[in-house]
Amino acid sequence: MSEQVTDHMTGDEDGALLPQPETGDIRLVKILHALGDPTRLHLLRVYANGEQCDCSSERLGLDHLHKSTVSHHMRIMREAGITSTRAVGRNRYVQLRRADLDARFPGFLDALLKSAEGEEL
Amino acid sequence: MSEQVTDHMTGDEDGALLPQPETGDIRLVKILHALGDPTRLHLLRVYANGEQCDCSSERLGLDHLHKSTVSHHMRIMREAGITSTRAVGRNRYVQLRRADLDARFPGFLDALLKSAEGEEL
DNA sequence: ACGTAAGTTTGACGTGCATCAAACAATAGA
DNA sequence: TCTATTGTTTGATGCACGTCAAACTTACGT
């Protein structure tokens, strides 16, 4: 059988990968700088629970922020090497770069997430 | 024999402790913000190798910075809860708050220092 | 007591950042 | 094709930050 185009978005078909640093080019100080902001530390915890579509502010618990501001934070996290974003249609599928971060800084992400668990925004 | 006052500084007599947050009040986002700067991430590694007297720029590998700038970075790290500073005479004895940080965020400091090992400033 | 040395504090300056608003691009749906 | 939706980009604004310079504080040494 040949490939058949599906009607509905499954969320796992490939989409254009937005620009992000190579694993080897991820710099620790840039990660720390990116996460040294309450909003982005919050986003880290959101994406730690799995891939997320829907960048809308309400869904991310950021209803007090303008959508352009959210987009700005997304870009900083992506350019720091923390998240990876696939553009599929009008949606963005964002996920943590767990494997890459573990390869570059073993144990760091786990320790960080565990430390962030009990913290309020 | 009664106590005898020593002529030379031994480095371990008590001095006034500069203001710092309680262990329970240390906030992760503040730590990340403090270390999201090349100079302060460098200082973290310096103090990870043991207590340091002499805040002079040359001794800390910061000869390109003014002494007031170094003092500024010291204060930020101290107020973030990363370092502890005892004032003895004209000197400042700075050390990492290892025990406090481990108690507040178990495993975080170790993972961080290990990640910072291979990084150039 | 006087001068020197170590750090801190304050003020100033330029830059970067978080935020919003508006314009823009691209896609889905009718 | 037209319209609505999703997200990005650009411009503007106010604030925080890194840096230096100068003044100030405190303590050592003679």
CSV table of C-alpha atoms (C1' of nucleotides) in Angstrom, one decimal:
chain,number,residue,atom,x,y,z
A,1,MET,CA,0.0,0.0,0.0
A,2,SER,CA,1.2,3.5,-0.7
A,3,GLU,CA,1.2,6.3,1.9
A,4,GLN,CA,-2.1,7.9,2.6
A,5,VAL,CA,-2.5,11.4,3.8
A,6,THR,CA,-4.4,11.6,7.0
A,7,ASP,CA,-7.1,14.2,7.6
A,8,HIS,CA,-6.3,14.9,11.2
A,9,MET,CA,-3.1,16.1,12.8
A,10,THR,CA,-1.6,13.3,14.8
A,11,GLY,CA,1.1,15.5,16.2
A,12,ASP,CA,4.0,13.3,15.2
A,13,GLU,CA,4.4,14.0,11.5
A,14,ASP,CA,7.4,16.0,10.7
A,15,GLY,CA,7.3,19.7,10.5
A,16,ALA,CA,10.0,22.3,9.9
A,17,LEU,CA,12.4,22.4,12.8
A,18,LEU,CA,12.9,26.0,14.0
A,19,PRO,CA,16.5,27.1,14.4
A,20,GLN,CA,18.3,25.7,17.4
A,21,PRO,CA,21.9,25.2,18.5
A,22,GLU,CA,23.7,21.9,17.9
A,23,THR,CA,24.0,19.8,21.0
A,24,GLY,CA,27.7,20.5,21.3
A,25,ASP,CA,27.2,24.2,21.1
A,26,ILE,CA,24.8,24.5,24.0
A,27,ARG,CA,26.4,26.7,26.6
A,28,LEU,CA,25.7,26.3,30.3
A,29,VAL,CA,25.7,30.0,31.0
A,30,LYS,CA,23.0,30.6,28.4
A,31,ILE,CA,20.8,27.9,29.9
A,32,LEU,CA,21.2,29.5,33.3
A,33,HIS,CA,20.4,32.9,32.0
A,34,ALA,CA,17.3,31.6,30.1
A,35,LEU,CA,16.0,30.0,33.3
A,36,GLY,CA,16.8,32.9,35.5
A,37,ASP,CA,13.4,34.3,34.7
A,38,PRO,CA,10.2,33.2,36.5
A,39,THR,CA,8.2,32.9,33.3
A,40,ARG,CA,10.7,30.7,31.6
A,41,LEU,CA,11.4,28.5,34.6
A,42,HIS,CA,7.6,28.0,34.7
A,43,LEU,CA,7.7,27.0,31.0
A,44,LEU,CA,10.5,24.5,31.7
A,45,ARG,CA,8.2,22.7,34.2
A,46,VAL,CA,5.3,22.7,31.8
A,47,TYR,CA,7.4,21.1,29.0
A,48,ALA,CA,8.9,18.7,31.5
A,49,ASN,CA,5.6,17.0,31.6
A,50,GLY,CA,5.7,16.1,27.9
A,51,GLU,CA,5.5,17.7,24.5
A,52,GLN,CA,3.0,20.5,24.2
A,53,CYS,CA,1.1,21.9,21.3
A,54,ASP,CA,-0.9,25.0,21.7
A,55,CYS,CA,1.3,27.9,22.7
A,56,SER,CA,-1.7,29.9,23.8
A,57,SER,CA,-1.2,31.8,27.1
A,58,GLU,CA,-4.1,30.2,28.9
A,59,ARG,CA,-3.0,26.6,28.2
A,60,LEU,CA,0.5,27.5,29.5
A,61,GLY,CA,-0.7,29.2,32.6
A,62,LEU,CA,0.4,32.6,31.3
A,63,ASP,CA,-2.9,34.3,30.6
A,64,HIS,CA,-1.5,37.5,32.0
A,65,LEU,CA,1.1,37.8,29.2
A,66,HIS,CA,0.6,39.0,25.6
A,67,LYS,CA,1.1,36.3,22.9
A,68,SER,CA,4.1,38.1,21.5
A,69,THR,CA,5.7,38.0,24.9
A,70,VAL,CA,5.2,34.2,25.1
A,71,SER,CA,6.6,33.9,21.6
A,72,HIS,CA,9.7,35.9,22.8
A,73,HIS,CA,10.2,33.5,25.7
A,74,MET,CA,9.9,30.5,23.5
A,75,ARG,CA,12.6,31.8,21.2
A,76,ILE,CA,15.0,32.4,24.0
A,77,MET,CA,14.5,28.9,25.4
A,78,ARG,CA,14.9,27.4,22.0
A,79,GLU,CA,18.1,29.4,21.2
A,80,ALA,CA,19.5,28.4,24.5
A,81,GLY,CA,19.1,24.8,23.5
A,82,ILE,CA,16.5,23.9,26.1
A,83,THR,CA,13.5,23.3,23.9
A,84,SER,CA,13.0,22.1,20.4
A,85,THR,CA,10.1,23.4,18.2
A,86,ARG,CA,8.5,21.8,15.2
A,87,ALA,CA,6.2,24.0,13.1
A,88,VAL,CA,3.3,22.0,11.8
A,89,GLY,CA,0.7,24.1,10.1
A,90,ARG,CA,-0.2,27.0,12.4
A,91,ASN,CA,0.8,25.0,15.4
A,92,ARG,CA,4.1,24.7,17.2
A,93,TYR,CA,5.0,21.4,18.9
A,94,VAL,CA,7.5,22.3,21.7
A,95,GLN,CA,9.4,19.7,23.7
A,96,LEU,CA,12.3,19.5,26.1
A,97,ARG,CA,15.6,18.4,24.5
A,98,ARG,CA,16.1,15.8,27.2
A,99,ALA,CA,18.5,13.6,25.4
A,100,ASP,CA,20.6,16.4,24.1
A,101,LEU,CA,20.8,18.1,27.5
A,102,ASP,CA,21.6,14.8,29.2
A,103,ALA,CA,24.4,14.2,26.7
A,104,ARG,CA,25.8,17.6,27.1
A,105,PHE,CA,25.3,18.1,30.9
A,106,PRO,CA,24.7,14.7,32.5
A,107,GLY,CA,22.5,14.8,35.5
A,108,PHE,CA,21.9,18.6,35.3
A,109,LEU,CA,18.4,18.6,34.0
A,110,ASP,CA,17.1,16.0,36.4
A,111,ALA,CA,18.6,17.8,39.4
A,112,LEU,CA,17.2,21.1,38.1
A,113,LEU,CA,13.7,19.7,37.6
A,114,LYS,CA,13.7,18.1,41.0
A,115,SER,CA,14.8,21.4,42.5
A,116,ALA,CA,12.1,23.3,40.7
A,117,GLU,CA,9.4,21.0,41.8
A,118,GLY,CA,8.7,22.6,45.1
A,119,GLU,CA,9.2,26.1,44.0
A,120,GLU,CA,6.3,28.5,43.5
A,121,LEU,CA,6.5,30.9,40.5
B,1,MET,CA,46.7,28.5,80.2
B,2,SER,CA,44.3,31.3,79.2
B,3,GLU,CA,43.7,32.3,75.6
B,4,GLN,CA,46.4,34.1,73.8
B,5,VAL,CA,45.8,36.6,71.0
B,6,THR,CA,47.7,35.6,67.9
B,7,ASP,CA,49.6,38.1,65.9
B,8,HIS,CA,48.7,36.7,62.5
B,9,MET,CA,45.4,36.1,60.9
B,10,THR,CA,44.6,32.5,60.8
B,11,GLY,CA,41.5,32.9,58.6
B,12,ASP,CA,39.2,30.9,60.8
B,13,GLU,CA,38.4,33.3,63.6
B,14,ASP,CA,34.8,34.6,63.5
B,15,GLY,CA,34.0,37.8,61.7
B,16,ALA,CA,30.8,39.7,61.0
B,17,LEU,CA,28.6,37.7,58.7
B,18,LEU,CA,27.4,39.8,55.8
B,19,PRO,CA,23.6,39.8,55.2
B,20,GLN,CA,22.4,36.6,53.4
B,21,PRO,CA,19.1,34.8,53.0
B,22,GLU,CA,18.0,32.0,55.3
B,23,THR,CA,18.4,28.6,53.9
B,24,GLY,CA,14.7,28.2,53.5
B,25,ASP,CA,14.4,31.5,51.7
B,26,ILE,CA,16.8,30.6,48.9
B,27,ARG,CA,14.9,30.8,45.6
B,28,LEU,CA,16.0,28.7,42.7
B,29,VAL,CA,15.2,31.3,40.1
B,30,LYS,CA,17.4,33.8,41.9
B,31,ILE,CA,20.3,31.3,41.8
B,32,LEU,CA,19.8,30.7,38.1
B,33,HIS,CA,19.7,34.4,37.5
B,34,ALA,CA,22.8,35.0,39.5
B,35,LEU,CA,24.7,32.3,37.6
B,36,GLY,CA,23.4,33.3,34.2
B,37,ASP,CA,26.4,35.7,33.9
B,38,PRO,CA,29.8,34.6,32.8
B,39,THR,CA,31.7,36.4,35.5
B,40,ARG,CA,29.6,35.0,38.3
B,41,LEU,CA,29.6,31.5,36.9
B,42,HIS,CA,33.4,31.9,36.9
B,43,LEU,CA,33.3,32.9,40.6
B,44,LEU,CA,31.3,29.9,41.4
B,45,ARG,CA,34.0,27.7,40.1
B,46,VAL,CA,36.7,29.6,42.0
B,47,TYR,CA,34.8,29.2,45.3
B,48,ALA,CA,34.0,25.6,44.6
B,49,ASN,CA,37.7,24.9,45.2
B,50,GLY,CA,37.6,26.1,48.8
B,51,GLU,CA,37.2,29.3,50.8
B,52,GLN,CA,38.9,32.3,49.4
B,53,CYS,CA,40.2,35.4,51.0
B,54,ASP,CA,41.5,38.2,48.9
B,55,CYS,CA,38.7,39.6,46.7
B,56,SER,CA,41.3,41.3,44.5
B,57,SER,CA,40.6,41.0,40.9
B,58,GLU,CA,43.9,39.4,39.9
B,59,ARG,CA,43.5,36.6,42.5
B,60,LEU,CA,40.1,35.8,41.1
B,61,GLY,CA,41.1,35.9,37.5
B,62,LEU,CA,39.1,39.1,36.9
B,63,ASP,CA,41.9,41.6,36.4
B,64,HIS,CA,39.9,43.2,33.6
B,65,LEU,CA,37.2,44.3,36.0
B,66,HIS,CA,37.1,47.2,38.4
B,67,LYS,CA,37.1,46.4,42.1
B,68,SER,CA,33.6,47.9,42.6
B,69,THR,CA,32.3,45.7,39.9
B,70,VAL,CA,33.7,42.6,41.6
B,71,SER,CA,32.1,43.8,44.8
B,72,HIS,CA,28.8,44.1,43.0
B,73,HIS,CA,29.0,40.5,41.7
B,74,MET,CA,29.9,39.3,45.2
B,75,ARG,CA,26.8,40.9,46.7
B,76,ILE,CA,24.5,39.4,44.1
B,77,MET,CA,25.9,35.9,44.7
B,78,ARG,CA,25.6,36.4,48.5
B,79,GLU,CA,22.0,37.7,48.3
B,80,ALA,CA,21.1,34.8,46.1
B,81,GLY,CA,22.3,32.5,48.8
B,82,ILE,CA,25.1,31.0,46.8
B,83,THR,CA,28.0,32.3,48.9
B,84,SER,CA,28.6,33.3,52.5
B,85,THR,CA,30.9,36.1,53.4
B,86,ARG,CA,32.7,36.8,56.7
B,87,ALA,CA,34.2,40.2,57.2
B,88,VAL,CA,37.5,40.0,59.1
B,89,GLY,CA,39.4,43.2,59.4
B,90,ARG,CA,39.7,44.6,55.9
B,91,ASN,CA,39.4,41.2,54.3
B,92,ARG,CA,36.4,39.1,53.2
B,93,TYR,CA,36.4,35.4,53.5
B,94,VAL,CA,34.0,34.0,50.9
B,95,GLN,CA,32.9,30.5,50.7
B,96,LEU,CA,30.2,28.4,49.0
B,97,ARG,CA,27.2,27.5,51.1
B,98,ARG,CA,27.5,23.9,50.1
B,99,ALA,CA,25.6,22.4,53.1
B,100,ASP,CA,22.7,24.9,52.8
B,101,LEU,CA,22.4,24.5,49.0
B,102,ASP,CA,22.5,20.7,49.3
B,103,ALA,CA,19.8,20.9,52.0
B,104,ARG,CA,17.6,23.2,49.9
B,105,PHE,CA,18.2,21.7,46.5
B,106,PRO,CA,19.7,18.2,46.9
B,107,GLY,CA,22.0,17.2,44.1
B,108,PHE,CA,21.7,20.5,42.2
B,109,LEU,CA,25.1,22.1,43.2
B,110,ASP,CA,27.0,18.9,42.3
B,111,ALA,CA,25.3,18.6,39.0
B,112,LEU,CA,25.9,22.2,38.3
B,113,LEU,CA,29.6,22.2,39.2
B,114,LYS,CA,30.1,19.1,37.1
B,115,SER,CA,28.4,20.7,34.1
B,116,ALA,CA,30.5,23.8,34.6
B,117,GLU,CA,33.8,22.0,34.6
B,118,GLY,CA,34.3,21.7,30.9
B,119,GLU,CA,32.9,25.1,30.1
B,120,GLU,CA,35.1,28.0,29.0
B,121,LEU,CA,34.2,31.4,30.3
C,1,DA,C1',47.9,60.3,64.6
C,2,DC,C1',48.7,59.8,60.1
C,3,DG,C1',48.8,57.6,55.7
C,4,DT,C1',47.8,53.5,53.2
C,5,DA,C1',45.2,49.6,51.8
C,6,DA,C1',40.7,46.7,51.1
C,7,DG,C1',35.9,46.8,50.1
C,8,DT,C1',31.5,49.0,49.8
C,9,DT,C1',28.4,52.5,48.2
C,10,DT,C1',26.6,55.9,45.2
C,11,DG,C1',26.1,58.0,40.8
C,12,DA,C1',26.3,57.9,35.9
C,13,DC,C1',26.2,55.7,31.4
C,14,DG,C1',25.1,52.5,27.9
C,15,DT,C1',23.1,48.2,26.9
C,16,DG,C1',20.0,44.5,27.2
C,17,DC,C1',15.6,42.7,28.5
C,18,DA,C1',10.4,42.0,29.5
C,19,DT,C1',6.4,43.8,28.0
C,20,DC,C1',2.7,45.4,25.0
C,21,DA,C1',0.7,46.9,20.7
C,22,DA,C1',0.3,46.7,15.9
C,23,DA,C1',1.6,44.9,11.6
C,24,DC,C1',2.8,40.8,9.2
C,25,DA,C1',2.9,35.8,7.5
C,26,DA,C1',1.0,31.5,7.0
C,27,DT,C1',-2.5,28.1,7.3
C,28,DA,C1',-7.1,26.1,8.3
C,29,DG,C1',-12.0,26.4,7.3
C,30,DA,C1',-16.1,27.7,5.0
D,1,DT,C1',-11.5,33.1,-2.4
D,2,DC,C1',-12.5,35.2,1.7
D,3,DT,C1',-12.1,35.1,6.6
D,4,DA,C1',-10.6,33.8,10.9
D,5,DT,C1',-6.8,31.8,13.6
D,6,DT,C1',-2.0,31.0,15.2
D,7,DG,C1',2.2,32.5,15.9
D,8,DT,C1',6.3,35.7,14.6
D,9,DT,C1',8.4,40.2,13.9
D,10,DT,C1',9.1,45.0,14.6
D,11,DG,C1',8.8,49.2,17.2
D,12,DA,C1',8.3,51.6,21.4
D,13,DT,C1',8.7,52.0,26.4
D,14,DG,C1',10.3,51.4,31.0
D,15,DC,C1',13.2,48.9,33.9
D,16,DA,C1',17.1,46.2,35.3
D,17,DC,C1',21.9,45.2,34.7
D,18,DG,C1',27.1,45.4,34.0
D,19,DT,C1',30.6,48.6,34.2
D,20,DC,C1',33.5,52.4,35.7
D,21,DA,C1',34.8,56.3,38.6
D,22,DA,C1',34.8,58.7,42.7
D,23,DA,C1',33.7,59.2,47.4
D,24,DC,C1',33.3,56.9,51.7
D,25,DT,C1',34.2,53.4,55.6
D,26,DT,C1',37.0,50.7,58.2
D,27,DA,C1',41.1,48.7,59.6
D,28,DC,C1',46.1,47.8,59.4
D,29,DG,C1',51.1,49.6,60.0
D,30,DT,C1',54.4,52.7,61.3
